[in-house]
Coordinates of N, CA, C and O in Angstrom, one line a residue:
M1 N 131.7 26.7 54.3 CA 130.7 25.7 54.3 C 130.7 24.9 55.7 O 131.8 24.6 56.2
T2 N 129.6 24.7 56.2 CA 129.5 23.9 57.4 C 130.0 22.5 57.3 O 129.7 21.9 56.3
L3 N 130.7 22.0 58.3 CA 131.1 20.6 58.3 C 130.0 19.8 58.9 O 129.4 20.1 59.9
Y4 N 129.8 18.6 58.3 CA 128.8 17.6 58.9 C 129.6 16.4 59.2 O 130.4 15.9 58.4
F5 N 129.4 15.9 60.4 CA 130.1 14.7 60.9 C 129.2 13.5 60.6 O 128.1 13.5 61.0
T6 N 129.8 12.5 60.0 CA 129.1 11.2 59.7 C 129.4 10.3 60.9 O 130.5 10.1 61.2
E7 N 128.3 9.6 61.4 CA 128.5 8.6 62.4 C 127.3 7.7 62.4 O 126.3 8.0 61.8
P8 N 127.5 6.5 62.9 CA 126.4 5.5 63.0 C 125.3 6.0 63.9 O 125.6 6.9 64.8
I9 N 124.1 5.5 63.7 CA 123.0 5.9 64.6 C 123.3 5.5 66.0 O 124.0 4.5 66.3
D10 N 123.0 6.4 66.9 CA 123.2 6.1 68.4 C 122.0 5.6 69.0 O 120.8 5.8 68.6
D11 N 122.2 4.8 70.1 CA 121.0 4.2 70.8 C 121.2 4.6 72.3 O 122.1 4.1 72.9
P12 N 120.4 5.5 72.8 CA 119.2 6.1 72.2 C 119.6 7.2 71.2 O 120.6 7.8 71.4
L13 N 118.8 7.4 70.3 CA 119.0 8.4 69.2 C 118.9 9.8 69.9 O 117.9 10.1 70.6
T14 N 119.9 10.6 69.7 CA 119.9 12.0 70.2 C 120.1 13.0 69.0 O 120.7 12.7 68.0
G15 N 119.5 14.2 69.2 CA 119.7 15.2 68.2 C 118.8 15.2 67.0 O 118.9 15.9 66.0
A16 N 117.8 14.3 67.0 CA 116.9 14.1 65.9 C 115.5 14.7 66.1 O 114.6 14.7 65.2
E17 N 115.3 15.3 67.3 CA 114.0 15.8 67.6 C 113.4 16.8 66.6 O 112.2 16.9 66.3
D18 N 114.3 17.7 66.1 CA 113.9 18.8 65.2 C 114.2 18.4 63.7 O 114.0 19.3 62.9
F19 N 114.6 17.2 63.5 CA 114.9 16.8 62.1 C 113.6 16.9 61.3 O 112.5 16.4 61.6
D20 N 113.6 17.6 60.1 CA 112.5 17.7 59.2 C 112.9 17.8 57.8 O 113.4 18.8 57.4
C21 N 112.8 16.7 57.1 CA 113.2 16.7 55.7 C 112.0 17.1 54.7 O 112.2 17.2 53.5
G22 N 110.9 17.3 55.3 CA 109.7 17.7 54.5 C 108.8 16.5 54.2 O 107.8 16.7 53.6
V23 N 109.2 15.3 54.5 CA 108.4 14.1 54.3 C 108.2 13.4 55.6 O 109.2 12.9 56.2
E24 N 107.0 13.5 56.1 CA 106.7 13.1 57.5 C 107.1 11.6 57.7 O 107.6 11.3 58.8
S25 N 106.9 10.7 56.7 CA 107.2 9.3 56.9 C 108.7 9.1 57.1 O 109.1 8.2 57.9
L26 N 109.5 9.9 56.5 CA 111.0 9.8 56.7 C 111.4 10.4 58.0 O 112.3 9.8 58.7
N27 N 110.7 11.5 58.5 CA 111.0 12.0 59.8 C 110.6 11.0 60.9 O 111.4 10.8 61.8
D28 N 109.4 10.5 60.8 CA 109.0 9.5 61.8 C 109.8 8.2 61.8 O 110.0 7.7 62.9
W29 N 110.3 7.8 60.6 CA 111.0 6.5 60.6 C 112.3 6.7 61.4 O 112.7 5.9 62.1
L30 N 113.0 7.9 61.2 CA 114.2 8.1 61.9 C 114.0 8.1 63.4 O 114.8 7.5 64.1
R31 N 113.0 8.7 63.9 CA 112.7 8.8 65.3 C 112.1 7.6 65.9 O 112.0 7.5 67.1
G32 N 111.6 6.7 65.0 CA 110.9 5.5 65.5 C 111.7 4.2 65.1 O 112.6 3.8 65.9
P33 N 111.3 3.6 64.0 CA 111.8 2.2 63.7 C 113.3 2.2 63.4 O 113.9 1.1 63.5
A34 N 114.0 3.2 63.1 CA 115.4 3.2 62.7 C 116.3 2.4 63.8 O 117.1 1.6 63.4
I35 N 116.1 2.7 65.0 CA 116.9 2.0 66.1 C 116.6 0.5 66.1 O 117.5 -0.3 66.2
G36 N 115.4 0.1 66.0 CA 115.0 -1.3 66.0 C 115.6 -2.0 64.8 O 116.1 -3.1 64.9
V37 N 115.6 -1.4 63.6 CA 116.2 -1.9 62.4 C 117.7 -2.1 62.6 O 118.2 -3.2 62.3
E38 N 118.3 -1.2 63.2 CA 119.8 -1.2 63.5 C 120.0 -2.4 64.5 O 120.9 -3.2 64.2
R39 N 119.3 -2.5 65.6 CA 119.5 -3.5 66.6 C 119.3 -4.9 66.0 O 120.0 -5.8 66.3
A40 N 118.3 -5.0 65.1 CA 118.0 -6.3 64.5 C 119.0 -6.7 63.4 O 118.9 -7.8 62.8
G41 N 119.9 -5.8 63.0 CA 120.8 -6.1 61.9 C 120.2 -6.1 60.5 O 120.7 -6.8 59.6
L42 N 119.1 -5.4 60.4 CA 118.4 -5.4 59.1 C 118.8 -4.3 58.2 O 118.5 -4.3 57.0
G43 N 119.4 -3.3 58.8 CA 119.9 -2.1 58.0 C 120.9 -1.3 58.9 O 120.9 -1.4 60.1
R44 N 121.7 -0.5 58.2 CA 122.6 0.4 58.9 C 122.3 1.8 58.5 O 122.3 2.2 57.4
T45 N 122.1 2.6 59.6 CA 121.8 4.0 59.4 C 123.0 4.8 59.7 O 123.6 4.6 60.8
H46 N 123.3 5.8 58.8 CA 124.5 6.7 59.0 C 123.9 8.1 59.1 O 123.1 8.5 58.2
L47 N 124.3 8.8 60.1 CA 123.8 10.1 60.3 C 124.8 11.2 59.9 O 126.0 11.0 60.1
W48 N 124.3 12.3 59.4 CA 125.1 13.5 59.3 C 124.6 14.4 60.5 O 123.4 14.6 60.7
R49 N 125.6 14.9 61.2 CA 125.3 15.8 62.3 C 126.1 17.1 62.1 O 127.2 17.1 61.6
N50 N 125.5 18.2 62.6 CA 126.4 19.4 62.8 C 126.7 19.3 64.3 O 126.6 18.3 64.9
E51 N 127.1 20.4 64.9 CA 127.5 20.4 66.3 C 126.3 20.0 67.2 O 126.6 19.6 68.3
T52 N 125.1 20.3 66.8 CA 124.0 20.1 67.8 C 122.9 19.1 67.4 O 122.2 18.6 68.3
R53 N 122.8 18.7 66.1 CA 121.7 17.9 65.7 C 121.9 17.1 64.5 O 122.8 17.4 63.7
V54 N 121.0 16.1 64.2 CA 121.0 15.4 63.0 C 120.5 16.3 61.9 O 119.4 16.9 62.0
V55 N 121.2 16.3 60.7 CA 120.8 17.1 59.6 C 120.5 16.3 58.3 O 119.9 16.8 57.4
A56 N 120.9 15.0 58.4 CA 120.6 14.1 57.3 C 120.9 12.6 57.7 O 121.5 12.4 58.7
Y57 N 120.3 11.7 56.9 CA 120.6 10.3 57.2 C 120.4 9.4 56.0 O 119.7 9.8 55.1
I58 N 121.2 8.3 56.0 CA 121.0 7.3 54.9 C 120.9 6.0 55.7 O 121.5 5.8 56.7
T59 N 120.1 5.1 55.1 CA 120.0 3.7 55.6 C 120.2 2.8 54.5 O 119.6 2.9 53.4
L60 N 121.1 1.8 54.7 CA 121.4 0.8 53.7 C 121.2 -0.6 54.3 O 121.3 -0.8 55.5
A61 N 120.8 -1.5 53.4 CA 120.4 -2.8 53.8 C 120.8 -3.8 52.7 O 120.7 -3.5 51.5
P62 N 121.2 -5.1 53.1 CA 121.3 -6.1 52.1 C 120.0 -6.4 51.4 O 118.9 -6.2 52.1
H63 N 120.0 -6.8 50.2 CA 118.7 -7.0 49.5 C 118.9 -8.0 48.3 O 119.9 -8.0 47.7
D64 N 117.9 -8.8 48.1 CA 117.8 -9.6 46.9 C 116.9 -9.0 45.9 O 115.8 -8.5 46.3
V65 N 117.3 -9.0 44.6 CA 116.5 -8.3 43.6 C 116.0 -9.4 42.6 O 116.8 -10.2 42.1
R66 N 114.8 -9.3 42.2 CA 114.2 -10.2 41.2 C 114.9 -9.9 39.9 O 114.9 -8.8 39.4
Q67 N 115.4 -11.0 39.2 CA 116.1 -10.8 37.9 C 115.2 -10.2 36.8 O 115.7 -9.5 35.9
E68 N 113.9 -10.4 36.8 CA 113.1 -10.0 35.8 C 113.1 -8.4 35.6 O 112.8 -7.9 34.5
G69 N 113.4 -7.7 36.6 CA 113.4 -6.3 36.6 C 114.6 -5.6 36.1 O 114.6 -4.3 36.0
V70 N 115.7 -6.3 35.9 CA 117.0 -5.6 35.5 C 117.4 -6.1 34.1 O 117.0 -7.1 33.6
A71 N 118.3 -5.3 33.6 CA 118.9 -5.6 32.3 C 119.6 -6.9 32.3 O 120.2 -7.3 33.4
S72 N 119.7 -7.6 31.2 CA 120.3 -9.0 31.2 C 121.7 -9.0 31.6 O 122.2 -9.9 32.2
R73 N 122.5 -7.9 31.3 CA 123.9 -7.9 31.7 C 124.1 -7.9 33.2 O 125.2 -8.2 33.7
N74 N 123.1 -7.6 34.0 CA 123.2 -7.5 35.5 C 122.6 -8.8 36.1 O 122.6 -8.9 37.3
R75 N 122.1 -9.7 35.3 CA 121.6 -11.0 35.9 C 122.7 -12.0 35.9 O 123.8 -11.8 35.4
Y76 N 122.4 -13.1 36.6 CA 123.4 -14.3 36.6 C 122.6 -15.5 36.8 O 121.5 -15.5 37.5
G77 N 123.1 -16.6 36.4 CA 122.5 -18.0 36.7 C 121.1 -18.1 36.2 O 120.6 -17.5 35.3
K78 N 120.4 -18.9 36.9 CA 119.0 -19.2 36.6 C 118.1 -18.0 36.9 O 118.3 -17.3 37.8
R79 N 117.1 -17.9 36.0 CA 116.2 -16.7 36.1 C 115.4 -16.6 37.4 O 115.0 -15.6 37.9
D80 N 115.3 -17.8 38.1 CA 114.5 -17.7 39.4 C 115.4 -17.4 40.6 O 114.9 -17.3 41.7
R81 N 116.7 -17.3 40.3 CA 117.6 -16.9 41.4 C 117.7 -15.4 41.5 O 117.9 -14.7 40.6
P82 N 117.5 -14.9 42.7 CA 117.6 -13.4 42.9 C 119.0 -12.9 42.7 O 120.0 -13.6 42.9
V83 N 119.1 -11.6 42.3 CA 120.4 -11.0 42.2 C 120.8 -10.4 43.6 O 120.0 -9.6 44.1
P84 N 122.0 -10.7 44.1 CA 122.3 -10.1 45.4 C 122.7 -8.6 45.3 O 123.3 -8.2 44.3
G85 N 122.3 -7.9 46.2 CA 122.6 -6.4 46.2 C 122.3 -5.7 47.5 O 122.3 -6.3 48.5
Y86 N 122.1 -4.5 47.3 CA 121.9 -3.6 48.5 C 120.6 -2.7 48.2 O 120.3 -2.4 47.0
L87 N 120.0 -2.3 49.3 CA 118.8 -1.4 49.2 C 119.2 -0.1 49.8 O 119.7 -0.1 51.0
L88 N 119.1 1.0 49.1 CA 119.2 2.3 49.7 C 117.8 2.6 50.3 O 116.9 3.0 49.6
A89 N 117.6 2.2 51.5 CA 116.3 2.2 52.1 C 115.8 3.5 52.5 O 114.6 3.8 52.4
R90 N 116.6 4.4 52.9 CA 116.3 5.8 53.2 C 117.4 6.8 52.9 O 118.6 6.4 53.1
L91 N 117.0 7.9 52.4 CA 118.0 9.0 52.2 C 117.2 10.3 52.5 O 116.2 10.5 51.8
A92 N 117.6 11.0 53.5 CA 116.8 12.2 53.9 C 117.7 13.3 54.3 O 118.7 13.1 55.1
L93 N 117.4 14.5 53.9 CA 118.2 15.7 54.2 C 117.2 16.8 54.8 O 116.2 17.0 54.2
D94 N 117.6 17.4 55.9 CA 116.8 18.4 56.5 C 116.4 19.5 55.5 O 117.3 19.9 54.7
K95 N 115.2 19.9 55.5 CA 114.7 20.8 54.4 C 115.4 22.1 54.4 O 115.4 22.8 53.4
E96 N 115.9 22.5 55.6 CA 116.7 23.8 55.6 C 118.0 23.7 54.8 O 118.5 24.8 54.4
L97 N 118.4 22.5 54.4 CA 119.6 22.3 53.6 C 119.3 22.0 52.2 O 120.3 21.8 51.4
H98 N 118.1 21.9 51.8 CA 117.8 21.6 50.4 C 118.3 22.7 49.5 O 118.4 23.9 49.9
G99 N 118.6 22.3 48.2 CA 119.0 23.3 47.2 C 120.5 23.7 47.3 O 120.9 24.7 46.6
Q100 N 121.3 23.1 48.1 CA 122.7 23.4 48.2 C 123.6 22.4 47.7 O 124.8 22.5 47.9
G101 N 123.1 21.4 47.0 CA 123.9 20.3 46.5 C 124.3 19.2 47.5 O 125.0 18.3 47.2
L102 N 123.7 19.4 48.7 CA 124.1 18.4 49.8 C 123.4 17.1 49.6 O 123.9 16.0 50.0
G103 N 122.2 17.0 48.9 CA 121.6 15.7 48.6 C 122.5 14.9 47.7 O 122.6 13.7 47.9
T104 N 123.2 15.5 46.8 CA 124.1 14.8 45.9 C 125.3 14.3 46.8 O 125.8 13.2 46.6
R105 N 125.8 15.1 47.7 CA 126.9 14.7 48.5 C 126.5 13.5 49.4 O 127.2 12.6 49.6
L106 N 125.2 13.6 49.9 CA 124.7 12.5 50.8 C 124.6 11.2 49.9 O 125.0 10.1 50.4
L107 N 124.1 11.3 48.7 CA 124.0 10.1 47.9 C 125.4 9.6 47.5 O 125.6 8.4 47.5
T108 N 126.3 10.5 47.3 CA 127.7 10.0 47.0 C 128.3 9.3 48.1 O 128.9 8.2 47.9
Q109 N 128.0 9.7 49.3 CA 128.5 9.0 50.5 C 127.8 7.6 50.5 O 128.5 6.6 50.8
A110 N 126.5 7.5 50.3 CA 125.8 6.2 50.2 C 126.5 5.3 49.2 O 126.7 4.1 49.4
L111 N 126.8 5.8 48.0 CA 127.4 5.0 46.9 C 128.8 4.6 47.4 O 129.2 3.4 47.1
E112 N 129.5 5.4 48.0 CA 130.9 5.0 48.5 C 130.7 3.9 49.6 O 131.5 2.9 49.5
L113 N 129.8 4.0 50.4 CA 129.6 2.9 51.4 C 129.2 1.6 50.8 O 129.7 0.5 51.2
V114 N 128.3 1.6 49.7 CA 127.9 0.4 49.0 C 129.1 -0.2 48.3 O 129.3 -1.4 48.3
A115 N 129.9 0.7 47.6 CA 131.1 0.2 46.9 C 132.0 -0.5 47.9 O 132.5 -1.6 47.5
E116 N 132.3 0.1 49.0 CA 133.1 -0.6 50.0 C 132.5 -1.9 50.5 O 133.2 -2.9 50.6
A117 N 131.2 -1.9 50.8 CA 130.6 -3.1 51.3 C 130.7 -4.2 50.2 O 130.9 -5.4 50.5
S118 N 130.5 -3.9 48.9 CA 130.5 -4.9 47.9 C 131.9 -5.5 47.7 O 132.0 -6.6 47.2
Q119 N 132.9 -4.8 48.1 CA 134.3 -5.3 48.0 C 134.5 -6.4 49.1 O 135.3 -7.2 49.0
R120 N 133.7 -6.3 50.2 CA 133.9 -7.2 51.3 C 132.8 -8.3 51.2 O 133.1 -9.4 51.7
A121 N 131.6 -8.0 50.7 CA 130.6 -9.0 50.8 C 129.8 -9.1 49.4 O 128.7 -9.6 49.4
A122 N 130.4 -8.7 48.3 CA 129.9 -8.9 47.0 C 128.5 -8.1 46.8 O 128.2 -7.3 47.7
G123 N 127.8 -8.4 45.8 CA 126.6 -7.7 45.4 C 126.7 -7.1 44.1 O 127.8 -6.6 43.7
R124 N 125.6 -7.2 43.3 CA 125.7 -6.7 41.9 C 124.9 -5.4 41.7 O 125.1 -4.7 40.7
L125 N 123.9 -5.1 42.5 CA 123.0 -4.0 42.3 C 122.8 -3.2 43.6 O 122.8 -3.8 44.6
L126 N 122.5 -1.9 43.4 CA 121.9 -1.1 44.4 C 120.6 -0.7 43.9 O 120.4 -0.2 42.8
V127 N 119.5 -0.9 44.7 CA 118.2 -0.5 44.4 C 117.7 0.6 45.3 O 118.1 0.6 46.5
V128 N 116.7 1.3 44.9 CA 116.1 2.3 45.7 C 114.6 2.4 45.3 O 114.3 2.3 44.1
D129 N 113.7 2.6 46.2 CA 112.3 2.9 46.0 C 112.1 4.3 46.2 O 111.9 4.8 47.3
A130 N 112.1 5.1 45.1 CA 111.9 6.6 45.2 C 110.6 6.9 45.8 O 109.6 6.2 45.5
I131 N 110.5 7.8 46.7 CA 109.3 8.1 47.5 C 108.3 8.9 46.6 O 107.1 8.8 46.9
D132 N 108.8 9.6 45.6 CA 107.9 10.3 44.7 C 108.6 10.6 43.4 O 109.7 10.2 43.2
D133 N 107.9 11.3 42.5 CA 108.5 11.6 41.2 C 109.7 12.4 41.3 O 110.7 12.2 40.5
R134 N 109.7 13.4 42.1 CA 110.9 14.3 42.3 C 112.1 13.5 42.7 O 113.2 13.7 42.2
A135 N 111.9 12.6 43.7 CA 113.0 11.7 44.2 C 113.5 10.8 43.0 O 114.7 10.6 42.8
A136 N 112.5 10.3 42.3 CA 112.9 9.4 41.1 C 113.8 10.2 40.1 O 114.8 9.6 39.6
E137 N 113.4 11.4 39.8 CA 114.2 12.2 38.9 C 115.6 12.5 39.5 O 116.6 12.5 38.7
F138 N 115.7 12.7 40.8 CA 117.0 12.9 41.4 C 117.9 11.7 41.2 O 119.1 11.8 40.8
Y139 N 117.3 10.5 41.5 CA 118.1 9.2 41.3 C 118.5 9.0 39.8 O 119.6 8.6 39.5
R140 N 117.6 9.2 38.9 CA 117.9 9.1 37.5 C 119.0 10.0 37.1 O 119.9 9.6 36.3
A141 N 119.0 11.2 37.6 CA 120.1 12.2 37.3 C 121.4 11.7 37.8 O 122.5 12.2 37.4
H142 N 121.4 10.8 38.7 CA 122.7 10.2 39.3 C 122.9 8.8 38.8 O 123.6 8.0 39.5
G143 N 122.4 8.5 37.6 CA 122.8 7.2 37.0 C 121.9 6.0 37.3 O 122.2 4.9 36.8
F144 N 120.8 6.2 38.1 CA 119.9 5.1 38.4 C 119.0 4.9 37.2 O 118.6 5.8 36.5
K145 N 118.6 3.6 36.9 CA 117.7 3.2 35.8 C 116.5 2.7 36.4 O 116.5 2.0 37.4
D146 N 115.4 2.9 35.7 CA 114.1 2.3 36.1 C 114.1 0.8 35.9 O 114.6 0.3 34.9
M147 N 113.6 0.1 36.9 CA 113.4 -1.3 36.8 C 112.2 -1.5 35.9 O 111.2 -0.8 36.0
R148 N 112.2 -2.6 35.1 CA 111.1 -2.9 34.3 C 110.0 -3.4 35.3 O 110.3 -3.9 36.3
A149 N 108.8 -3.1 34.9 CA 107.6 -3.4 35.8 C 107.6 -4.9 36.1 O 107.6 -5.7 35.2
V150 N 107.5 -5.2 37.4 CA 107.3 -6.6 37.8 C 106.2 -6.5 38.8 O 106.1 -5.5 39.6
A151 N 105.3 -7.4 38.8 CA 104.0 -7.3 39.5 C 104.1 -6.8 40.9 O 103.3 -6.0 41.3
D152 N 105.0 -7.3 41.7 CA 105.0 -6.9 43.1 C 106.1 -5.8 43.4 O 106.3 -5.5 44.5
D153 N 106.7 -5.2 42.4 CA 107.6 -4.2 42.6 C 106.9 -2.8 42.8 O 105.9 -2.6 42.2
R154 N 107.5 -1.9 43.5 CA 107.0 -0.6 43.6 C 107.2 0.1 42.2 O 108.1 -0.1 41.5
P155 N 106.3 1.0 41.9 CA 106.4 1.7 40.6 C 107.6 2.6 40.4 O 108.0 2.9 39.3
Q156 N 108.2 3.0 41.5 CA 109.3 4.0 41.4 C 110.6 3.3 41.8 O 111.5 3.9 42.3
R157 N 110.7 2.0 41.6 CA 111.9 1.2 41.9 C 113.0 1.5 40.8 O 112.7 1.4 39.6
L158 N 114.2 1.9 41.2 CA 115.3 2.1 40.3 C 116.5 1.3 40.8 O 116.5 0.9 42.0
Y159 N 117.4 1.2 39.9 CA 118.6 0.4 40.3 C 119.9 1.0 39.6 O 119.8 1.7 38.6
R160 N 121.0 0.6 40.2 CA 122.3 1.0 39.6 C 123.2 -0.2 39.8 O 123.4 -0.7 40.9
P161 N 123.9 -0.6 38.7 CA 124.9 -1.7 38.9 C 126.1 -1.3 39.8 O 126.6 -0.2 39.7
I162 N 126.5 -2.2 40.7 CA 127.6 -1.9 41.6 C 128.9 -1.7 40.8 O 129.6 -0.8 41.2
A163 N 129.1 -2.4 39.7 CA 130.3 -2.1 38.9 C 130.3 -0.7 38.4 O 131.4 0.0 38.4
D164 N 129.2 -0.1 38.1 CA 129.1 1.3 37.6 C 129.4 2.3 38.8 O 130.1 3.3 38.7
I165 N 128.9 1.9 40.0 CA 129.1 2.7 41.2 C 130.6 2.7 41.5 O 131.2 3.8 41.8
I166 N 131.2 1.5 41.5 CA 132.7 1.4 41.8 C 133.5 2.3 40.9 O 134.4 3.0 41.3
A167 N 133.2 2.2 39.6 CA 133.9 3.0 38.6 C 133.8 4.5 38.8 O 134.7 5.2 38.6
D168 N 132.6 4.9 39.3 CA 132.4 6.3 39.6 C 133.0 6.8 40.9 O 133.4 8.0 40.9
V169 N 133.1 6.0 41.9 CA 133.6 6.5 43.2 C 135.1 6.2 43.4 O 135.6 6.7 44.4
T170 N 135.7 5.5 42.6 CA 137.1 5.2 42.8 C 138.0 6.0 41.8 O 137.6 6.6 40.9

């Protein structure tokens, strides 16, 4: 099996010219706004590389979640207070690597990073806005639950409690 090296996004970004996960908006985001998001401290992007190029990436960001969308056991305090957590803002794997179980490995790495971050800076939930039905099913298969509909939430928003993530990755 090929080894993939994980590293933070570099500035300027190198090796992403041929990255193609099959979703143009994810390809464009990596080659465009990703560096600006990193510089601004709004999210952290972690790259998978082989010897020559980027083959996958994940982006994580701090995030506040409206309490109305989550199960009562994951809420705290007053209902108008947001739940602190993290956003899995992007997860993309080059389409040449699809179907090999690497998406699950990439997600596992994201979960490990969130578990580690929550030990240093707290947080109760990890949320993700699935890009389509297929992605939503992928996340559900990995323990994510649908958020109840809230007027301004995206229809494919899912979440997973940090306590469950920690139990799974430790």
